[in-house]
PDB file of C-alpha atoms and ligand atoms in Angstrom:
ATOM      1  CA  MET A   1       0.027   0.001   0.002  1.00  0.00           C
ATOM      2  CA  ALA A   2       2.764   2.358   0.753  1.00  0.00           C
ATOM      3  CA  LYS A   3       4.523   1.549  -2.472  1.00  0.00           C
ATOM      4  CA  SER A   4       1.283   2.235  -4.420  1.00  0.00           C
ATOM      5  CA  LEU A   5       1.302   5.789  -2.941  1.00  0.00           C
ATOM      6  CA  LYS A   6       5.038   6.178  -3.803  1.00  0.00           C
ATOM      7  CA  LEU A   7       6.126   6.082  -0.193  1.00  0.00           C
ATOM      8  CA  GLU A   8       8.960   4.321   1.600  1.00  0.00           C
ATOM      9  CA  GLU A   9       7.682   0.790   1.883  1.00  0.00           C
ATOM     10  CA  ASN A  10       7.864   0.464   5.660  1.00  0.00           C
ATOM     11  CA  CYS A  11       6.312   3.776   6.584  1.00  0.00           C
ATOM     12  CA  PHE A  12       2.886   2.446   7.429  1.00  0.00           C
ATOM     13  CA  LEU A  13       4.366  -0.605   9.254  1.00  0.00           C
ATOM     14  CA  GLU A  14       6.397   1.806  11.464  1.00  0.00           C
ATOM     15  CA  GLN A  15       3.252   3.673  12.330  1.00  0.00           C
ATOM     16  CA  PHE A  16       1.516   0.463  13.437  1.00  0.00           C
ATOM     17  CA  GLY A  17       4.488  -0.150  15.696  1.00  0.00           C
ATOM     18  CA  LYS A  18       6.379  -3.280  16.900  1.00  0.00           C
ATOM     19  CA  GLN A  19       3.408  -4.278  19.165  1.00  0.00           C
ATOM     20  CA  ALA A  20       0.641  -3.745  16.586  1.00  0.00           C
ATOM     21  CA  GLN A  21      -2.395  -5.685  17.501  1.00  0.00           C
ATOM     22  CA  LEU A  22      -4.033  -8.439  15.496  1.00  0.00           C
ATOM     23  CA  HIS A  23      -7.531  -9.672  16.661  1.00  0.00           C
ATOM     24  CA  ALA A  24      -9.566 -12.345  15.056  1.00  0.00           C
ATOM     25  CA  ARG A  25     -13.319 -12.637  15.141  1.00  0.00           C
ATOM     26  CA  PHE A  26     -15.349 -15.570  13.874  1.00  0.00           C
ATOM     27  CA  ASN A  27     -18.885 -14.419  12.795  1.00  0.00           C
ATOM     28  CA  TYR A  28     -21.874 -16.716  12.535  1.00  0.00           C
ATOM     29  CA  TYR A  29     -25.032 -15.275  10.983  1.00  0.00           C
ATOM     30  CA  SER A  30     -27.964 -17.580  11.298  1.00  0.00           C
ATOM     31  CA  PRO A  31     -30.822 -17.612   8.702  1.00  0.00           C
ATOM     32  CA  CYS A  32     -33.394 -14.971   9.488  1.00  0.00           C
ATOM     33  CA  GLN A  33     -37.170 -15.116   8.670  1.00  0.00           C
ATOM     34  CA  ARG A  34     -37.395 -11.398   8.114  1.00  0.00           C
ATOM     35  CA  PRO A  35     -34.352 -10.219   6.230  1.00  0.00           C
ATOM     36  CA  ASP A  36     -36.376  -7.126   5.269  1.00  0.00           C
ATOM     37  CA  LEU A  37     -36.384  -6.106   8.941  1.00  0.00           C
ATOM     38  CA  VAL A  38     -33.114  -7.445  10.339  1.00  0.00           C
ATOM     39  CA  LEU A  39     -29.578  -6.859   9.498  1.00  0.00           C
ATOM     40  CA  GLY A  40     -26.744  -9.316  10.269  1.00  0.00           C
ATOM     41  CA  LEU A  41     -24.484  -6.409  11.168  1.00  0.00           C
ATOM     42  CA  LYS A  42     -25.364  -2.768  11.345  1.00  0.00           C
ATOM     43  CA  PRO A  43     -23.677  -0.176   9.026  1.00  0.00           C
ATOM     44  CA  HIS A  44     -20.242   0.834  10.310  1.00  0.00           C
ATOM     45  CA  ALA A  45     -16.683   1.550   9.326  1.00  0.00           C
ATOM     46  CA  ASP A  46     -13.892  -0.222  11.023  1.00  0.00           C
ATOM     47  CA  GLY A  47     -11.719   1.564  13.590  1.00  0.00           C
ATOM     48  CA  THR A  48      -8.692  -0.615  12.615  1.00  0.00           C
ATOM     49  CA  GLY A  49      -5.803   0.112  10.505  1.00  0.00           C
ATOM     50  CA  TYR A  50      -7.243  -2.465   8.155  1.00  0.00           C
ATOM     51  CA  THR A  51      -9.385  -5.611   8.259  1.00  0.00           C
ATOM     52  CA  ILE A  52      -8.920  -8.834   6.279  1.00  0.00           C
ATOM     53  CA  ILE A  53     -12.127 -10.864   5.797  1.00  0.00           C
ATOM     54  CA  LEU A  54     -12.704 -14.341   4.603  1.00  0.00           C
ATOM     55  CA  GLN A  55     -16.489 -14.865   3.736  1.00  0.00           C
ATOM     56  CA  ASP A  56     -18.293 -17.971   2.540  1.00  0.00           C
ATOM     57  CA  GLU A  57     -21.492 -16.293   1.239  1.00  0.00           C
ATOM     58  CA  VAL A  58     -22.230 -12.940  -0.305  1.00  0.00           C
ATOM     59  CA  GLU A  59     -24.127 -10.637   2.085  1.00  0.00           C
ATOM     60  CA  LEU A  60     -21.464  -8.062   2.877  1.00  0.00           C
ATOM     61  CA  GLN A  61     -22.266  -4.781   1.315  1.00  0.00           C
ATOM     62  CA  VAL A  62     -20.293  -1.577   0.912  1.00  0.00           C
ATOM     63  CA  LEU A  63     -21.735   1.913   0.710  1.00  0.00           C
ATOM     64  CA  LYS A  64     -20.727   4.126  -2.150  1.00  0.00           C
ATOM     65  CA  ASP A  65     -22.366   7.394  -3.128  1.00  0.00           C
ATOM     66  CA  GLY A  66     -25.421   6.501  -1.069  1.00  0.00           C
ATOM     67  CA  LYS A  67     -25.909   3.065  -2.667  1.00  0.00           C
ATOM     68  CA  TRP A  68     -25.157  -0.396  -1.242  1.00  0.00           C
ATOM     69  CA  TYR A  69     -23.039  -2.764  -3.362  1.00  0.00           C
ATOM     70  CA  ALA A  70     -22.592  -6.426  -2.572  1.00  0.00           C
ATOM     71  CA  VAL A  71     -18.998  -7.541  -2.347  1.00  0.00           C
ATOM     72  CA  PRO A  72     -18.705 -10.431  -4.746  1.00  0.00           C
ATOM     73  CA  LYS A  73     -18.206 -13.927  -3.366  1.00  0.00           C
ATOM     74  CA  ASN A  74     -14.780 -15.493  -4.085  1.00  0.00           C
ATOM     75  CA  PRO A  75     -14.017 -18.391  -1.737  1.00  0.00           C
ATOM     76  CA  THR A  76     -10.263 -18.205  -2.630  1.00  0.00           C
ATOM     77  CA  ALA A  77      -9.945 -14.541  -2.030  1.00  0.00           C
ATOM     78  CA  LEU A  78      -9.386 -12.458   1.064  1.00  0.00           C
ATOM     79  CA  LEU A  79     -11.098  -9.140   1.211  1.00  0.00           C
ATOM     80  CA  VAL A  80      -9.014  -6.309   2.682  1.00  0.00           C
ATOM     81  CA  LEU A  81     -11.007  -3.330   3.907  1.00  0.00           C
ATOM     82  CA  MET A  82      -9.370  -0.128   4.932  1.00  0.00           C
ATOM     83  CA  GLY A  83     -10.132   1.027   8.390  1.00  0.00           C
ATOM     84  CA  ASP A  84     -10.341   4.620   9.718  1.00  0.00           C
ATOM     85  CA  GLN A  85      -6.667   4.565  10.795  1.00  0.00           C
ATOM     86  CA  MET A  86      -5.416   3.852   7.254  1.00  0.00           C
ATOM     87  CA  GLU A  87      -7.612   6.681   6.052  1.00  0.00           C
ATOM     88  CA  ILE A  88      -5.902   8.903   8.659  1.00  0.00           C
ATOM     89  CA  MET A  89      -2.363   7.729   7.831  1.00  0.00           C
ATOM     90  CA  SER A  90      -2.905   8.220   4.053  1.00  0.00           C
ATOM     91  CA  ASN A  91      -4.301  11.694   4.683  1.00  0.00           C
ATOM     92  CA  GLY A  92      -7.725  10.655   3.220  1.00  0.00           C
ATOM     93  CA  ILE A  93      -6.445   8.897  -0.004  1.00  0.00           C
ATOM     94  CA  LEU A  94      -7.375   5.400   1.124  1.00  0.00           C
ATOM     95  CA  LYS A  95     -11.003   5.301   2.169  1.00  0.00           C
ATOM     96  CA  SER A  96     -12.504   3.391   5.072  1.00  0.00           C
ATOM     97  CA  PRO A  97     -15.823   2.275   3.645  1.00  0.00           C
ATOM     98  CA  VAL A  98     -19.079   2.039   5.608  1.00  0.00           C
ATOM     99  CA  HIS A  99     -20.208  -1.601   5.293  1.00  0.00           C
ATOM    100  CA  ARG A 100     -22.937  -3.906   6.619  1.00  0.00           C
ATOM    101  CA  VAL A 101     -24.027  -7.481   6.504  1.00  0.00           C
ATOM    102  CA  VAL A 102     -27.662  -8.207   5.357  1.00  0.00           C
ATOM    103  CA  SER A 103     -29.447 -11.360   6.503  1.00  0.00           C
ATOM    104  CA  ASN A 104     -30.838 -14.232   4.396  1.00  0.00           C
ATOM    105  CA  SER A 105     -33.930 -16.275   5.094  1.00  0.00           C
ATOM    106  CA  LYS A 106     -32.538 -19.459   3.529  1.00  0.00           C
ATOM    107  CA  ARG A 107     -29.013 -19.995   4.606  1.00  0.00           C
ATOM    108  CA  ASP A 108     -26.530 -19.152   7.256  1.00  0.00           C
ATOM    109  CA  ARG A 109     -23.270 -17.353   6.831  1.00  0.00           C
ATOM    110  CA  ILE A 110     -19.755 -17.625   8.287  1.00  0.00           C
ATOM    111  CA  SER A 111     -16.944 -15.122   8.068  1.00  0.00           C
ATOM    112  CA  ILE A 112     -13.590 -14.673   9.691  1.00  0.00           C
ATOM    113  CA  ALA A 113     -12.369 -11.084  10.212  1.00  0.00           C
ATOM    114  CA  MET A 114      -8.804 -10.206  11.223  1.00  0.00           C
ATOM    115  CA  PHE A 115      -8.465  -6.675  12.654  1.00  0.00           C
ATOM    116  CA  TYR A 116      -4.950  -5.188  12.356  1.00  0.00           C
ATOM    117  CA  THR A 117      -4.680  -2.139  14.664  1.00  0.00           C
ATOM    118  CA  PRO A 118      -1.663   0.093  15.615  1.00  0.00           C
ATOM    119  CA  GLU A 119       0.134  -0.528  19.004  1.00  0.00           C
ATOM    120  CA  LEU A 120      -1.660   0.760  22.133  1.00  0.00           C
ATOM    121  CA  GLY A 121      -0.420   4.328  23.030  1.00  0.00           C
ATOM    122  CA  LYS A 122       1.223   4.841  19.677  1.00  0.00           C
ATOM    123  CA  GLU A 123       0.497   8.127  17.940  1.00  0.00           C
ATOM    124  CA  ILE A 124      -0.369   7.823  14.273  1.00  0.00           C
ATOM    125  CA  GLY A 125      -1.103  10.534  11.714  1.00  0.00           C
ATOM    126  CA  PRO A 126      -0.907  11.405   7.995  1.00  0.00           C
ATOM    127  CA  GLU A 127       2.352  10.607   6.248  1.00  0.00           C
ATOM    128  CA  ASP A 128       4.189  13.993   5.657  1.00  0.00           C
ATOM    129  CA  GLU A 129       4.809  13.119   2.015  1.00  0.00           C
ATOM    130  CA  LEU A 130       1.031  12.951   1.484  1.00  0.00           C
ATOM    131  CA  VAL A 131       0.474  16.487   2.747  1.00  0.00           C
ATOM    132  CA  ASN A 132       1.178  19.245   0.177  1.00  0.00           C
ATOM    133  CA  VAL A 133      -0.380  22.363  -1.285  1.00  0.00           C
ATOM    134  CA  ASP A 134      -2.679  20.328  -3.425  1.00  0.00           C
ATOM    135  CA  ARG A 135      -3.683  18.041  -0.653  1.00  0.00           C
ATOM    136  CA  PRO A 136      -3.676  19.874   2.682  1.00  0.00           C
ATOM    137  CA  ARG A 137      -3.487  17.968   5.927  1.00  0.00           C
ATOM    138  CA  VAL A 138      -7.024  16.501   6.481  1.00  0.00           C
ATOM    139  CA  TYR A 139      -6.433  14.651   9.686  1.00  0.00           C
ATOM    140  CA  LYS A 140      -4.530  15.354  12.879  1.00  0.00           C
ATOM    141  CA  LYS A 141      -2.350  12.966  14.845  1.00  0.00           C
ATOM    142  CA  VAL A 142      -4.406  10.569  17.137  1.00  0.00           C
ATOM    143  CA  THR A 143      -3.461   7.987  19.793  1.00  0.00           C
ATOM    144  CA  ASP A 144      -5.659   4.953  20.663  1.00  0.00           C
ATOM    145  CA  TYR A 145      -8.166   5.939  17.982  1.00  0.00           C
ATOM    146  CA  ALA A 146      -9.715   2.423  18.255  1.00  0.00           C
ATOM    147  CA  GLU A 147     -11.072   3.256  21.703  1.00  0.00           C
ATOM    148  CA  THR A 148     -12.630   6.463  20.461  1.00  0.00           C
ATOM    149  CA  HIS A 149     -14.125   4.511  17.488  1.00  0.00           C
ATOM    150  CA  TRP A 150     -15.631   1.986  19.868  1.00  0.00           C
ATOM    151  CA  LYS A 151     -17.375   4.652  21.988  1.00  0.00           C
ATOM    152  CA  PHE A 152     -19.102   6.063  18.861  1.00  0.00           C
ATOM    153  CA  TYR A 153     -19.734   2.584  17.384  1.00  0.00           C
ATOM    154  CA  GLN A 154     -21.840   1.701  20.308  1.00  0.00           C
ATOM    155  CA  ARG A 155     -24.096   4.646  19.590  1.00  0.00           C
ATOM    156  CA  GLY A 156     -24.278   3.770  15.826  1.00  0.00           C
ATOM    157  CA  MET A 157     -21.984   6.613  14.904  1.00  0.00           C
ATOM    158  CA  ARG A 158     -18.709   7.069  13.107  1.00  0.00           C
ATOM    159  CA  ALA A 159     -15.697   8.488  14.927  1.00  0.00           C
ATOM    160  CA  LEU A 160     -13.656   9.751  12.021  1.00  0.00           C
ATOM    161  CA  HIS A 161     -14.898  13.369  12.450  1.00  0.00           C
ATOM    162  CA  THR A 162     -12.956  13.486  15.775  1.00  0.00           C
ATOM    163  CA  ALA A 163      -9.711  13.158  13.830  1.00  0.00           C
ATOM    164  CA  HIS A 164     -10.544  15.879  11.271  1.00  0.00           C
ATOM    165  CA  ILE A 165      -8.473  19.069  11.397  1.00  0.00           C
TER     166      ILE A 165
HETATM  167  O1  LIG B   1     -18.887 -10.712   8.461  1.00  0.00           O
HETATM  168  C1  LIG B   1     -18.437  -9.853   7.606  1.00  0.00           C
HETATM  169  O2  LIG B   1     -18.207 -10.162   6.388  1.00  0.00           O
HETATM  170  C2  LIG B   1     -18.000  -8.517   8.064  1.00  0.00           C
HETATM  171  C3  LIG B   1     -17.655  -8.373   9.511  1.00  0.00           C
HETATM  172  C4  LIG B   1     -17.362  -6.951   9.781  1.00  0.00           C
HETATM  173  O3  LIG B   1     -17.557  -6.016   9.164  1.00  0.00           O
HETATM  174  C5  LIG B   1     -16.786  -6.629  11.242  1.00  0.00           C
HETATM  175  O4  LIG B   1     -16.722  -7.568  12.056  1.00  0.00           O
HETATM  176  O5  LIG B   1     -16.381  -5.475  11.372  1.00  0.00           O
HETATM  177 FE1  LIG B   2     -16.517  -4.216   9.728  1.00  0.00          FE
END
């Protein structure tokens, strides 16, 4: 990702720190009689650096320009979603998408999500090379953003505005 932005290849890794955290969550979504009324997982963006997902059935959707798009099923692929902290470190170039899981009346669904988050207590912020006259600094430096994210998540809100300049 750093290389794709013409940055020194370890710069994001250094921001994550030596004690970066990796959490795994195993999700089971049972069939639901009223998929029109019930979501598998409410709309949210991840507070991680990034999240890697393995899904067995399509029901994950990503919000773009006010519309929900299904992420195609590919059992041999891992889906990598940017989290809010990669959006901050890339000064808004990489986007942390709002996503949700819809439910299905016929079948269940299993997914495994790996959440990769910077070390506790480590300050992160936009890479200096990504700040210039054409692209002013969008985000300030933040520490333990995942905690702030969690507080807002519980109220069904995004936390990214707390990192805006
Ligand atoms: O189950 C999925 O595919 C997505 C899970 C997810 O978005 C999350 O746990 O944050
Ligand atoms: Fe998520």
